[in-house]
Structure formats: C-alpha cells, structure tokens
Short mmCIF file of C-alpha atoms and ligand atoms in Angstrom, two decimals:
data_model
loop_
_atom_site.label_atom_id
_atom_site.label_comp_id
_atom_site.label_asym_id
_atom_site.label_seq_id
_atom_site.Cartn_x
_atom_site.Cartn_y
_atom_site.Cartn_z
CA UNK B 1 -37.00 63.82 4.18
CA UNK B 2 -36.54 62.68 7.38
CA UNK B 3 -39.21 61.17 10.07
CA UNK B 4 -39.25 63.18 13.00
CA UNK B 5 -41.41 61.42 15.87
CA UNK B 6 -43.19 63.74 18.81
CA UNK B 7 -42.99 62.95 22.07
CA UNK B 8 -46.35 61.84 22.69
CA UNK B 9 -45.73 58.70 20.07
CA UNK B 10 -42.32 58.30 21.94
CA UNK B 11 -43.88 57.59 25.16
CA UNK B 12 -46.16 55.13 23.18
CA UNK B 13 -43.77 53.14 22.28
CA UNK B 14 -42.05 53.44 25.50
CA UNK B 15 -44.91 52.88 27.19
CA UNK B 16 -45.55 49.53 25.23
CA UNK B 17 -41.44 47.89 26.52
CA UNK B 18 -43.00 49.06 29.99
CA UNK B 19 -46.11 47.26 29.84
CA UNK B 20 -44.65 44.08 28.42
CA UNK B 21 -41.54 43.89 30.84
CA UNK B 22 -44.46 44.41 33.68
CA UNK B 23 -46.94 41.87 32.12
CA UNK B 24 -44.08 39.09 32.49
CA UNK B 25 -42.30 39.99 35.83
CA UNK B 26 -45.69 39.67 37.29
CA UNK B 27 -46.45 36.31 35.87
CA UNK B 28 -42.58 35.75 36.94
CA UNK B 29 -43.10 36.36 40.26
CA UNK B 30 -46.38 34.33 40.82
CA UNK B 31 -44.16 30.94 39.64
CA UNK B 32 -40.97 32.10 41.09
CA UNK B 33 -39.37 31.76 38.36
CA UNK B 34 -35.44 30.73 38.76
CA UNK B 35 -34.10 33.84 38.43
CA UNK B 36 -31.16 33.03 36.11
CA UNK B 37 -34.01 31.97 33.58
CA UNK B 38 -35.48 35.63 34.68
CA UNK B 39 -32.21 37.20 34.06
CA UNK B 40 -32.16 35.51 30.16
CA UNK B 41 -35.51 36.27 29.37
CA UNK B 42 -35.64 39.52 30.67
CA UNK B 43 -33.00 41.40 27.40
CA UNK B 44 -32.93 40.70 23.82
CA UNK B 45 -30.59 37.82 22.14
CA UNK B 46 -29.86 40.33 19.24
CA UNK B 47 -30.76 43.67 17.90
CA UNK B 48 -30.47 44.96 14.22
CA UNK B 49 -30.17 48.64 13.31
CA UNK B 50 -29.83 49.35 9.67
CA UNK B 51 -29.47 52.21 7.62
CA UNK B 52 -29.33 52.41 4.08
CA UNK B 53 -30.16 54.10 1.04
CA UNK B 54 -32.93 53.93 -1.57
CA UNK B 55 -33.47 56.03 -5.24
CA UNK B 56 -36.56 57.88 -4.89
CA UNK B 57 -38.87 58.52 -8.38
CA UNK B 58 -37.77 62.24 -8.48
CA UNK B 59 -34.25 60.59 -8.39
CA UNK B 60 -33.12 61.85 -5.08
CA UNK B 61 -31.57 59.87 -2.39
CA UNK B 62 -32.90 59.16 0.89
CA UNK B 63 -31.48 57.10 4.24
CA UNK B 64 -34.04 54.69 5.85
CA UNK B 65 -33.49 53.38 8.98
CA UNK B 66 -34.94 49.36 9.80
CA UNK B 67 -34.87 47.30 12.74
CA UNK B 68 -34.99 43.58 13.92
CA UNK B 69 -34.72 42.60 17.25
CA UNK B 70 -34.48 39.10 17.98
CA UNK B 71 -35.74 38.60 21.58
CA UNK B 72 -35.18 34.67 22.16
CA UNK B 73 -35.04 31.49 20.09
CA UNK B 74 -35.20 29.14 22.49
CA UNK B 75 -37.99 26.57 21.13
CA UNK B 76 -37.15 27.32 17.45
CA UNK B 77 -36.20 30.19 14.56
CA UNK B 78 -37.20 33.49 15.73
CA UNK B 79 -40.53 34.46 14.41
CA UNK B 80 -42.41 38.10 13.87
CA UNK B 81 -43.80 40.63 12.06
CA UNK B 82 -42.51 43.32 10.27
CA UNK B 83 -44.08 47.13 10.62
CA UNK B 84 -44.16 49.99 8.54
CA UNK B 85 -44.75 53.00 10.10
CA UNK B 86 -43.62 56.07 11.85
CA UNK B 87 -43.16 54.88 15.31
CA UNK B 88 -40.99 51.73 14.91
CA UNK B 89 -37.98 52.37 16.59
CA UNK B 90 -35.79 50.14 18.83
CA UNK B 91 -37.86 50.14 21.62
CA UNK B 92 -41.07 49.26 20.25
CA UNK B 93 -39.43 46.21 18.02
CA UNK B 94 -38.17 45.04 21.71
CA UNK B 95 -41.65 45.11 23.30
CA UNK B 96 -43.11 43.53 19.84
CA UNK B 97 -40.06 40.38 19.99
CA UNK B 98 -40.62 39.61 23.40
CA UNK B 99 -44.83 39.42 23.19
CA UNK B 100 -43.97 37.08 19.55
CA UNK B 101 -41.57 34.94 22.25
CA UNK B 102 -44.78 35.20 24.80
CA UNK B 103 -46.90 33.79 21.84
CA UNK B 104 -45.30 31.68 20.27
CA UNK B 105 -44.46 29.70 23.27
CA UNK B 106 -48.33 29.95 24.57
CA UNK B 107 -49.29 28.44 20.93
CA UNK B 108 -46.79 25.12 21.54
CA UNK B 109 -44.83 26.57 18.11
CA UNK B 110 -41.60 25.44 17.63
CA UNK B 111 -40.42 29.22 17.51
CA UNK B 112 -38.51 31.93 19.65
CA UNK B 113 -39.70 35.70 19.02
CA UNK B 114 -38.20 38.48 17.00
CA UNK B 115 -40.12 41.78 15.37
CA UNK B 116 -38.53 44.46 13.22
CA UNK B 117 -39.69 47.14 10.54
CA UNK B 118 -39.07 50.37 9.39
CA UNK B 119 -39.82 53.69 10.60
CA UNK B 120 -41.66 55.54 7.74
CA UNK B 121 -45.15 57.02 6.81
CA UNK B 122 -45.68 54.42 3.83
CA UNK B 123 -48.93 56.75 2.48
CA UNK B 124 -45.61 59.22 1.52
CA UNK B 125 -43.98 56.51 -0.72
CA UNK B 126 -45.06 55.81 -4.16
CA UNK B 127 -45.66 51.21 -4.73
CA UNK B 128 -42.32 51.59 -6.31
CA UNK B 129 -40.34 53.20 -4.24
CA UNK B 130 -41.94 50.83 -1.47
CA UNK B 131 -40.72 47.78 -3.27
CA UNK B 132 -37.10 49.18 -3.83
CA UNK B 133 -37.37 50.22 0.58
CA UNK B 134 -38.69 46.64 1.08
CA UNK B 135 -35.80 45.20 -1.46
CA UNK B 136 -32.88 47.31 0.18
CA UNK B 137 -33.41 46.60 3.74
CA UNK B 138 -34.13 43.16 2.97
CA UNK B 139 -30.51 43.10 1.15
CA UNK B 140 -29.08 45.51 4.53
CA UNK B 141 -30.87 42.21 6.34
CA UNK B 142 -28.98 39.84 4.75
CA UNK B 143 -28.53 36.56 6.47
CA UNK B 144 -29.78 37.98 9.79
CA UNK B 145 -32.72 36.60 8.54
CA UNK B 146 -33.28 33.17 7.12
CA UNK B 147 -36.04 30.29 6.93
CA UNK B 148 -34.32 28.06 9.79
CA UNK B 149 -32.99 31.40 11.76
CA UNK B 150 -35.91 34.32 12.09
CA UNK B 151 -38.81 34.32 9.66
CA UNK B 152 -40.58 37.81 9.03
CA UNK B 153 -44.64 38.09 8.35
CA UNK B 154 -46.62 41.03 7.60
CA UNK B 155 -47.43 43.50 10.12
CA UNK B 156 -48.96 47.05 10.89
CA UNK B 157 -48.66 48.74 6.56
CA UNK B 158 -46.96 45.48 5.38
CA UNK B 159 -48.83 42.72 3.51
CA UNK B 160 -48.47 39.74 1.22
CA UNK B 161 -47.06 41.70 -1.27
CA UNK B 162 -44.29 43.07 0.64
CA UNK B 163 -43.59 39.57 1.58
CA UNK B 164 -43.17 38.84 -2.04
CA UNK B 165 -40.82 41.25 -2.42
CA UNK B 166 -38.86 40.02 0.60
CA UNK B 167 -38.60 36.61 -0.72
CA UNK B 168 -37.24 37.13 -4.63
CA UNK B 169 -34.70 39.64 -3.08
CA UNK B 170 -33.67 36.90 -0.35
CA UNK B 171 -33.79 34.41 -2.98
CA UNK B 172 -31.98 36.44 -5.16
CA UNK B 173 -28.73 36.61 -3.00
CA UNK B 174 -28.78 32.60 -3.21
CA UNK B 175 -27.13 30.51 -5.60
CA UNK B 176 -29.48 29.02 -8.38
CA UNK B 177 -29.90 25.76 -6.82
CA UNK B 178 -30.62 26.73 -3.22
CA UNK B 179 -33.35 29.45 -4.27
CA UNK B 180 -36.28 27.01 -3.68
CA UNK B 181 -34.77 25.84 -0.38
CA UNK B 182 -35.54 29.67 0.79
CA UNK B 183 -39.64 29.71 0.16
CA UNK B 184 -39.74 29.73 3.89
CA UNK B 185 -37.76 32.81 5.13
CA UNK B 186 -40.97 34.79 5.28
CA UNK B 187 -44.54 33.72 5.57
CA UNK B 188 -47.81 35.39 4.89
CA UNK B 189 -46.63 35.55 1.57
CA UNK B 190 -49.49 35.78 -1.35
CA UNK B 191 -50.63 32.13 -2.31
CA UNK B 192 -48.50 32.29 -6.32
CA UNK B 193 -45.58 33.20 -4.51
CA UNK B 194 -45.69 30.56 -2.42
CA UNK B 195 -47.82 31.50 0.24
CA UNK B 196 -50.64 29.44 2.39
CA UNK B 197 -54.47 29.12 1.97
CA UNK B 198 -56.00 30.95 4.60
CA UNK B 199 -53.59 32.78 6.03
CA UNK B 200 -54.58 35.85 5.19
CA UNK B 201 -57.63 35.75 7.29
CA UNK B 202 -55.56 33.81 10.05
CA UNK B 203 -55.42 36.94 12.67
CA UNK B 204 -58.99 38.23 12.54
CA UNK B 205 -60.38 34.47 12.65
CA UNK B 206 -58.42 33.52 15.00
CA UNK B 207 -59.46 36.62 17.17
CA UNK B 208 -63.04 35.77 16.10
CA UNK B 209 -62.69 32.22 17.43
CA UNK B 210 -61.68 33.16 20.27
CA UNK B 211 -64.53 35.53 20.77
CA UNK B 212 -66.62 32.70 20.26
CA UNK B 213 -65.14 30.28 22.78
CA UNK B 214 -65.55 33.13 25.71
CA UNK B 215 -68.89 33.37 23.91
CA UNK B 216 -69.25 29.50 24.72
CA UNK B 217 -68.16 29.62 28.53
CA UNK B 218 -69.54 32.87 29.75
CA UNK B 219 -73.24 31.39 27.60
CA UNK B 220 -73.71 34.17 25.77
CA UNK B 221 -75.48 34.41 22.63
CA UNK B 222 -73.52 36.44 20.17
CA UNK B 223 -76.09 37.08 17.54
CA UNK B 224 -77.11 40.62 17.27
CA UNK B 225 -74.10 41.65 20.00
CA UNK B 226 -72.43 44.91 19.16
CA UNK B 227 -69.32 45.30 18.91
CA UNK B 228 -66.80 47.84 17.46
CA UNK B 229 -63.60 47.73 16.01
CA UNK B 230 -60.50 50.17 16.19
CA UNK B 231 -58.56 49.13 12.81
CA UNK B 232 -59.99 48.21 9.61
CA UNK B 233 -57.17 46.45 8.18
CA UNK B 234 -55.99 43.14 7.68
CA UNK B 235 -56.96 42.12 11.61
CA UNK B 236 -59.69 44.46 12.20
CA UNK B 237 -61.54 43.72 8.90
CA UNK B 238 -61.16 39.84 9.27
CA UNK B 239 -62.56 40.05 12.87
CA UNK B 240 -65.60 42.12 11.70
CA UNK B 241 -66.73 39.47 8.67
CA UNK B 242 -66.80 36.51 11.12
CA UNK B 243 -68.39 38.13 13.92
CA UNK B 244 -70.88 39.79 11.38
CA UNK B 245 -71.34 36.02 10.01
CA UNK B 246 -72.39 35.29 13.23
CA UNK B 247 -75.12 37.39 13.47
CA UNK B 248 -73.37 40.47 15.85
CA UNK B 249 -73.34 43.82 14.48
CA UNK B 250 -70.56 45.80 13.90
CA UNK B 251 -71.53 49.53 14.89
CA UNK B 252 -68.13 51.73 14.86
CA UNK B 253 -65.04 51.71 13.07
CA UNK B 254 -61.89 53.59 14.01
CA UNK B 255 -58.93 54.02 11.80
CA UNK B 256 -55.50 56.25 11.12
CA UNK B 257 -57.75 58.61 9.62
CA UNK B 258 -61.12 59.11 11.40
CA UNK B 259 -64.00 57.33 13.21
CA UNK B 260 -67.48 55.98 11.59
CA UNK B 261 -71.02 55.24 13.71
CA UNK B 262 -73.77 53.68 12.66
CA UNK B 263 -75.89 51.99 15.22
CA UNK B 264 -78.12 49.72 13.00
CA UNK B 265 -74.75 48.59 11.90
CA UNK B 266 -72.17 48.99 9.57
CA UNK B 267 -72.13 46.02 6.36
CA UNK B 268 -67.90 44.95 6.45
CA UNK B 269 -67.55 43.93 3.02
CA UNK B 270 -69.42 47.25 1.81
CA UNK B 271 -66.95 48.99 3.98
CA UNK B 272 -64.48 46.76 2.63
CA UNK B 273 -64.95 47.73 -1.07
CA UNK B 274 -65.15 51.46 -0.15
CA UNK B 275 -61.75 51.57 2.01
CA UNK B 276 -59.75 49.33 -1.27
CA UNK B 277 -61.31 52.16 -3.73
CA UNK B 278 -60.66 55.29 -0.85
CA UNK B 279 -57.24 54.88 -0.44
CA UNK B 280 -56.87 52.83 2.96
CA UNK B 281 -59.13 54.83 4.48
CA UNK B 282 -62.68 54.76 6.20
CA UNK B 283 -64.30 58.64 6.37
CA UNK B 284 -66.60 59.53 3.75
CA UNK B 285 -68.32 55.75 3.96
CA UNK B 286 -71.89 56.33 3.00
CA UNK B 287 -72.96 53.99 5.33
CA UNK B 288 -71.97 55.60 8.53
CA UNK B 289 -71.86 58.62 9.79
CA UNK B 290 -68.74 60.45 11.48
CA UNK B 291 -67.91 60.82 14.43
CA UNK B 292 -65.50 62.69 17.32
CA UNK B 293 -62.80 59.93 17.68
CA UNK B 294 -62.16 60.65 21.70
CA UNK B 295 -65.59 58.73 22.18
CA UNK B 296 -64.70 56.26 20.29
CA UNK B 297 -63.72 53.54 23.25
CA UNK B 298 -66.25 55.72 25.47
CA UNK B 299 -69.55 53.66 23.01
CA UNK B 300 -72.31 51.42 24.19
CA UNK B 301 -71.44 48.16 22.75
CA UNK B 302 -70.79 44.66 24.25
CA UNK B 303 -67.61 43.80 22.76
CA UNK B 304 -64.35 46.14 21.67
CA UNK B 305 -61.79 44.90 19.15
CA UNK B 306 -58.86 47.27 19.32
CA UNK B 307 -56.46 45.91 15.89
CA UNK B 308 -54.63 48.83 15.17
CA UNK B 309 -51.61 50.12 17.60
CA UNK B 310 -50.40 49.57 20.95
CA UNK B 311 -51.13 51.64 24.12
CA UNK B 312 -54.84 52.64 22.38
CA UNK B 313 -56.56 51.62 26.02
CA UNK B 314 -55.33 53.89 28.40
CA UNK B 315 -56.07 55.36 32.38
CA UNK B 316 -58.16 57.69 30.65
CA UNK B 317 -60.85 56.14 28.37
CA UNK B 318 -60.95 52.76 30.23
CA UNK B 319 -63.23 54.08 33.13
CA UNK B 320 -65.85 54.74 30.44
CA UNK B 321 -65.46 51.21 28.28
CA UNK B 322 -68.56 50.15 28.08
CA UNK B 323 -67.62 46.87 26.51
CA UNK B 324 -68.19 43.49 28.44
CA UNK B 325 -65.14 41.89 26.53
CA UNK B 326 -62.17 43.60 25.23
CA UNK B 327 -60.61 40.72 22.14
CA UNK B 328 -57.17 41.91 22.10
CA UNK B 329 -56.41 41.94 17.92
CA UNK B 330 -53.63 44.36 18.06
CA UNK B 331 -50.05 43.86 20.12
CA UNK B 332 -50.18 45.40 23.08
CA UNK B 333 -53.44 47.66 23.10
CA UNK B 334 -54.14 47.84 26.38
CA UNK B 335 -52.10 50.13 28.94
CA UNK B 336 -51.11 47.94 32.23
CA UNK B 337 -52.51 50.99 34.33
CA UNK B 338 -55.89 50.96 32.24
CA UNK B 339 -55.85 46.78 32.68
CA UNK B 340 -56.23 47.01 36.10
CA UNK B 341 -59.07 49.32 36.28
CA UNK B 342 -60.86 47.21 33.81
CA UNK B 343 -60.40 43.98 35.62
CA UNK B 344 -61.96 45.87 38.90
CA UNK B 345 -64.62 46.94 36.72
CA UNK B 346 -65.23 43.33 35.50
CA UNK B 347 -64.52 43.72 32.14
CA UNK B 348 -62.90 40.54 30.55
CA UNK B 349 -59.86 41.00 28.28
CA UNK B 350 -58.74 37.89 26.14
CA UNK B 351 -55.08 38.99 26.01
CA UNK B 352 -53.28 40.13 22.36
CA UNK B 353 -50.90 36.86 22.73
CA UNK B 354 -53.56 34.43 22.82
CA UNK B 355 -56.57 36.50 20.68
CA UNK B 356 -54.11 37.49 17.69
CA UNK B 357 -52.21 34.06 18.17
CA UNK B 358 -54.32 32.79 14.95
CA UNK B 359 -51.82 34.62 12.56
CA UNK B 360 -48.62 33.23 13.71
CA UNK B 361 -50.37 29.49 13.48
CA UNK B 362 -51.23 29.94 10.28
CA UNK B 363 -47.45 31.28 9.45
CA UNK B 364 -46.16 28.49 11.31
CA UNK B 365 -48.72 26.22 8.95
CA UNK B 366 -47.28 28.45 5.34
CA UNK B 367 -43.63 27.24 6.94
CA UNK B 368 -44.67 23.87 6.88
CA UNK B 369 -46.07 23.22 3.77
CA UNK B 370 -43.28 25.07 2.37
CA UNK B 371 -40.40 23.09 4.43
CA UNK B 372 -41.98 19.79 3.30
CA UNK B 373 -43.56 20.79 -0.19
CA UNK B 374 -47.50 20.34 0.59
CA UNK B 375 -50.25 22.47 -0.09
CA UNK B 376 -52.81 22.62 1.89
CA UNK B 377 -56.73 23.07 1.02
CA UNK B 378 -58.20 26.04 2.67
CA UNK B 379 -61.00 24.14 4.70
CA UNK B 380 -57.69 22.17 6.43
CA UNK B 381 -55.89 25.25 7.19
CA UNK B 382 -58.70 26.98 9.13
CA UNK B 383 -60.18 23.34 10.39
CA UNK B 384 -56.55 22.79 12.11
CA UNK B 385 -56.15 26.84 13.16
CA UNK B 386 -59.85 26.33 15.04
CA UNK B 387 -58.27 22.87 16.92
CA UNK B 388 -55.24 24.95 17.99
CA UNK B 389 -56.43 28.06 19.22
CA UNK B 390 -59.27 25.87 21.23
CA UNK B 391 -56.34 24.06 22.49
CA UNK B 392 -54.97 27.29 23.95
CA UNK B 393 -58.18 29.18 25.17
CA UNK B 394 -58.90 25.95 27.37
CA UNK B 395 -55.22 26.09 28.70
CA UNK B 396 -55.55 29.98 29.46
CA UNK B 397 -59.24 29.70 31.36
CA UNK B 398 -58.06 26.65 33.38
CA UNK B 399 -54.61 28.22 34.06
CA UNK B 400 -56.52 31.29 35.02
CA UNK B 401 -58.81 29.17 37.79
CA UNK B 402 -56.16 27.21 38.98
CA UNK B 403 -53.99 30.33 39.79
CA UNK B 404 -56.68 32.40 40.28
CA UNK B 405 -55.50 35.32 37.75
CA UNK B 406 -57.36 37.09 35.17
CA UNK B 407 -56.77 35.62 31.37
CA UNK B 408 -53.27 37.48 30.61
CA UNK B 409 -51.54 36.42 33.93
CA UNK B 410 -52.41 32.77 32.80
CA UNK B 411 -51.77 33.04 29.31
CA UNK B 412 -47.94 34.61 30.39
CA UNK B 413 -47.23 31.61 32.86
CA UNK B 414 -48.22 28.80 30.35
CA UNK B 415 -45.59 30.65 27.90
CA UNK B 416 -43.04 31.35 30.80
CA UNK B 417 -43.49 27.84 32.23
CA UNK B 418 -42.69 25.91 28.33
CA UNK B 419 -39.68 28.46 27.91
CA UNK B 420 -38.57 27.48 31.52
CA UNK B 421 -38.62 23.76 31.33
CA UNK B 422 -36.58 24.07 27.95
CA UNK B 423 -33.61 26.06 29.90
CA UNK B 424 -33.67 23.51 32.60
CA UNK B 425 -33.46 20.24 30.44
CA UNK B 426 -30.94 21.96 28.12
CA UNK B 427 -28.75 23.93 30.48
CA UNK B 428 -26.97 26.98 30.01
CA UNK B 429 -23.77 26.79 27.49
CA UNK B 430 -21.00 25.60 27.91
P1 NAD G 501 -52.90 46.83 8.82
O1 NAD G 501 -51.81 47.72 8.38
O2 NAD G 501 -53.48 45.87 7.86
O3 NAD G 501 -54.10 47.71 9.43
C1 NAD G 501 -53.89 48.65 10.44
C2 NAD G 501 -55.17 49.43 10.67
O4 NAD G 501 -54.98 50.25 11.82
C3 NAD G 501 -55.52 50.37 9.52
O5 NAD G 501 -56.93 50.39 9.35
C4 NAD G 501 -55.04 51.72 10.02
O6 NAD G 501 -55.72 52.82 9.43
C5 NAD G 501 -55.36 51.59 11.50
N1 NAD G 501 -54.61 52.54 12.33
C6 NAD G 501 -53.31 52.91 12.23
N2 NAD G 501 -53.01 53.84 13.14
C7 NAD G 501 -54.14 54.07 13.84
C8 NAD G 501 -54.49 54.94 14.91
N3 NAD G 501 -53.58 55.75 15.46
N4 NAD G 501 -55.76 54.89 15.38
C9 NAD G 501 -56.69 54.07 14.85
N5 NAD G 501 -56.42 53.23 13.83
C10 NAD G 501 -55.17 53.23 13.33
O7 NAD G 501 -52.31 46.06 10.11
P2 NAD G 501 -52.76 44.64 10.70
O8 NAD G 501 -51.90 43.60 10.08
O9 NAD G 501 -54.24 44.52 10.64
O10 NAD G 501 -52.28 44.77 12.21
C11 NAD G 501 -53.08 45.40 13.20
C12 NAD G 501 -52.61 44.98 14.58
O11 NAD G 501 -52.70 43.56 14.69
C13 NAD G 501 -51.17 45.34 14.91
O12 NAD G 501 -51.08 45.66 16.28
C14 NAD G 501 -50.41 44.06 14.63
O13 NAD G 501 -49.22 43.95 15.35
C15 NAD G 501 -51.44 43.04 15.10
N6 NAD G 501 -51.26 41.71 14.52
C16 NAD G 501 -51.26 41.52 13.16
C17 NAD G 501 -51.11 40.24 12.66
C18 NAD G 501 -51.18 39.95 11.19
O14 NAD G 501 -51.19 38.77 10.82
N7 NAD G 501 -51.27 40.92 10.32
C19 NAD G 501 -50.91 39.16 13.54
C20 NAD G 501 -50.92 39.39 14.90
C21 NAD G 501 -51.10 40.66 15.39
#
C-alpha cells in the first residue's frame, strides 16, 4: 500500500515552509540582518530521504519512505522531533527544522534544529509492524543521527516508546563497549530506558506556564477561564490538566477524529482514561456532547490551544476566534495571513517557538543527565523547566516593547540575533 496525499494536505504543508520562511525574513528585515548570515540561514545544512523496506504480519513487503532534514547546527547537535503521519514529506520536515533552529536558539540551548519522520497513517500498522518501521529507518538513519550530531524526540504519532525502539536499534549497531555512551541519541525516551522525569509532561506544562505568565502581565485571573483545545494528545492533554488545576475549564476538544462540547466543562483525566481505552480517539466521550468540527475555532471561550497540526488557523476561521489568547502548542498552527487579522483584532498569540519550547528543555535536560550520568528528581526537572521558560517569556514581552512587534516578531529576533552573533565571532570556513 502506498500513501497517496491530496492536494489540500499538500498545500498544508506547503503552506507551513511559506509561513516559516515569512515569519523570519520579517524579523530579518527589522534587524537588518547581514545578509550573508540571511543567505545561510535561509536553506537547509542537510536533507535525508530514505526508503526502505519492512515485513508486514501478513508477510508482504512494503517500501516506507522517512525524512530528516537538518536545518542548522550552529550553537550545538541538531535537535527535533520525529512525526508519524501522512503528510510528512520534505517540505514540511524543512519548515519543522528551521522553527526547532528558531527554538532552540530562543531557549539559550546549546542546539541547531533538525525534524524528520515518516509519511504513514500509523492507525494502519499493527505495534509490531510499527516497531520493525521505527527499527528499519532508524538502521536506513544510521549515523546521520547520533547523540553529539542530531538527537530525535517524539513528535505528532511518536512517543516514548518509539524512542525506545530508536535507541536499542542505534545501540545495537555499536560495539559492546560504546552502547552506553549512546543513551543520548534520542530523548523523550520512557524513564527504564533511560529517559527523564518529567519530560513527558514537558510540552503541555511548558505551554501551561506560559499561559500563566501572560496570565500574570495582562492581570487576569485564570480560574474558571474557558478555554479549548484542538489535540488531545501528548501536548494538548498536558496543557488541559494544568490549566484545569488552575481552576479554568476546559469546554471543547478537537481531535483527528471528531470534535466534543460541553460548556460546564469537560473533566481531562476522565477524558484521558476514555481516549487510552477508545483507541486514540475522543467521540463517543460520555461527558460531552458532539459537535460540527467547522465551529470548532468559531466557540466562545477566552483562551484557544491549537496542539495538533500546522496551518489549523487560517483566513477563514480567524475572523470569528473568539479567544482573547491563542497558546501556540502545536508547530506552526497559525496561517501568517490569519496572524495578521488576529493581531488587528487584538487577539494575543504566544508564538509555537516560545509556548511549546517546554519540551525541547526538558529533552535538552534527559541529554544531560544522560551525558553526565545523573538522575534527576521530578520536582527539579519541572522547578528548573518553570525558571527557563520565565527566562524566555520576559525576553519575548520586553523584546516585543522595545521593538514594538507583537510576541512572534520578538521571539524570532532574540533567536536570529544569538544565531547571528555566533557567525560573526566564528566566521565563515575556511
Ligand atoms: P500526539 O500524536 O501525541 O497528539 C496529536 C493529537 O492531534 C491527537 O489527539 C490527534 O488526534 C490530533 N490530531 C491529528 N490530526 C488532527 C487534525 N487534522 N485535526 C485535529 N486534531 C488532530 O502529538 P503531540 O506530541 O501532542 O504533538 C502535537 C503538536 O505539538 C505537534 O504540532 C507537535 O509538533 C507539537 N510539539 C510536540 C512536542 C512534544 O514534546 N511532543 C514538543 C513541541 C511541539
């Protein structure tokens, strides 16, 4: 079987290279940045495209194809996710690398940006013949990746246990006594295999934290806010218990399969237990009702968590967001086009590389402990995560009144600005 893709989630993922080459020749321009540093940043240091072939159960063959593109490793090892799913393709793991670079370098991480996955629908693969897709294109990889060179983490249908996976195959190629020099080459691993205390909840608290530092400047109470959330998975579900456990109520989910509404609010950990038992997914939840998913965006709430895919906010439902705040948990949600009509509209947008930032800190934090053999209590992890991502949201709101640009703009010049400075103190080999 092959993938086909239709043209509407082609111009997605075009859409999404679009809106990030646009997000950072704008920020570009307001710095003047030298243009031979323009001219580096602007393409990819490397691109992967793999094909290879995996056994399925009824014993026939088939040919996946997987990416990584390495966009620039400047400040340290390239670092990003990898996706599952049926619209990966070389364009969308460009757009993905550069907005890891974007982050990375807006976090003060000692790491350059890269992004990669597969294109498949994993809900047509058995767990087995997942692991053996997840073994063979880590093996079709091979040391393209690496803890010191470009570092994978989970993404969009990949999780700790594909990270698992990823490791004991990587390991596997090594000899015996540089296996446990290797724990490193992918993070968000699960915590037996080597993996870090809190970083599974790493995204969605960082996205809640920063939540609650906008919450802080703008003085605004967040108990009983409502807010809804487009993504129930690792991000989107994360987001929801820390808000909830704040006291704001979470009134409509969206997901891959459907849209729930419930406007005395929706409990996330009995949603949570109903979408492990049903599958992934969210309809049928006794504790909502359904509803048409092209209102989705269009409902009276005061915050909007979009943690699913990219290009979700678009020219047509942003005119009818009713949201006051917009918490960027996926990559690349919101449509350039659709940005600007929110901005006039006064709607604030804390952008995906500084809301979702919380998950590569606490990868950068699994590295760590790994590199130098600690492991740290879960209390630290998050206590250090909060410091960090305060650190940034302070950097972004007083970049964004000293320039006088929205939140995005500011966050893109504080990463542009680091990467900058590095080229000019290094020079440009030989
Ligand atoms: P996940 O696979 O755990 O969950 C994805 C969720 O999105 C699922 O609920 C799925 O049903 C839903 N979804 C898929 N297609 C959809 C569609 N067309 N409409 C509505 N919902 C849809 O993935 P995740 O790790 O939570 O990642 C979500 C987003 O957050 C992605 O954009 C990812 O790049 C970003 N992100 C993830 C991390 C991380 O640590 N996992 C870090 C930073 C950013």
């Amino acid at each position: 079987m092959t993938t086909t893709i239709t043209s509407e989630k082609k111009q997605l993922k075009q859409g999404m290279l679009d809106n990030v080459m646009r997000q950072f020749n704008n920020a570009a321009d307001i710095i003047q940045l030298n243009n031979n540093i323009r001219k580096i940043l602007e393409v990819t240091n490397n691109e992967f495209i793999v094909h290879f072939p995996v056994r399925m159960d009824n014993g026939e063959v088939e040919i996946f194809t997987g990416y990584r593109v390495q966009h620039n490793n400047a400040l340290g090892p390239y670092k990003g996710g990898l996706r599952y799913h049926p619209t990966v393709d070389i364009d969308a793991a460009r757009a993905l690398a550069m907005w890891m670079t974007w982050k990375t370098s807006l976090a003060g991480l000692p790491y350059g940006g890269a992004k990669g996955g597969i294109q498949l629908d994993p809900t047509k693969y058995s767990q087995d013949e997942l692991q053996r897709i997840t073994r063979r294109f880590t093996y079709a990889l091979g040391d393209n990746i690496g803890p010191e060179l470009d570092i994978p983490a989970p993404d969009v249908n990949t999780n700790a246990q594909t990270m698992a996976w990823i490791l004991d195959t990587y390991m596997s190629t090594k000899s015996p006594n540089e296996r446990s020099k290797n724990l490193h080459v992918v993070t968000g691993k699960p915590i037996g295999a080597g993996g870090s205390e809190g970083r599974d909840r790493a995204t969605g608290y960082g996205v809640f934290l920063t939540i609650k530092f906008w919450a802080e400047n703008k003085k605004v109470d967040l108990k009983n806010k409502k807010f809804i959330v487009q993504g129930f998975g690792n991000v989107g579900y994360w987001a929801a218990h820390f808000l909830e456990k704040e006291g704001a109520i979470l009134t409509a989910v969206q997901d891959a399969y459907g849209s729930i509404y419930n406007e005395d609010g929706i409990s996330t950990e009995r949603l949570l237990e109903y979408v492990q038992a049903n599958k992934g997914s969210i309809l049928g939840f006794s504790g909502a009702n359904t509803m048409d998913s092209a209102d989705f965006f269009s409902l009276d709430c005061d915050i909007c968590i979009p943690a699913a895919l990219g290009n979700q906010i678009t020219v047509e439902n942003a005119p009818k967001i009713k949201a006051r705040l917009i918490a960027e948990g996926a990559n690349g949600p919101t449509d350039v086009k659709a940005e600007e009509i929110l901005l006039k509209r006064g709607v604030d947008i804390i952008p995906d590389i500084l809301c979702n930032s919380g998950g590569v800190i606490g990868s950068y934090f699994e590295w760590l402990q790994n590199r130098n053999g600690e492991i740290w209590q879960l209390d630290e992890v998050l206590e250090k995560l909060e410091k960090k991502m305060r650190e940034s949201f302070g950097k972004v709101v007083h970049k964004a009144k000293s320039k006088k640009v929205d939140m995005r703009t500011a966050a893109f010049i504080i990463a542009i600005e680091r990467l900058e400075e590095t080229y000019v103190q290094r020079g440009i080999f030989p």
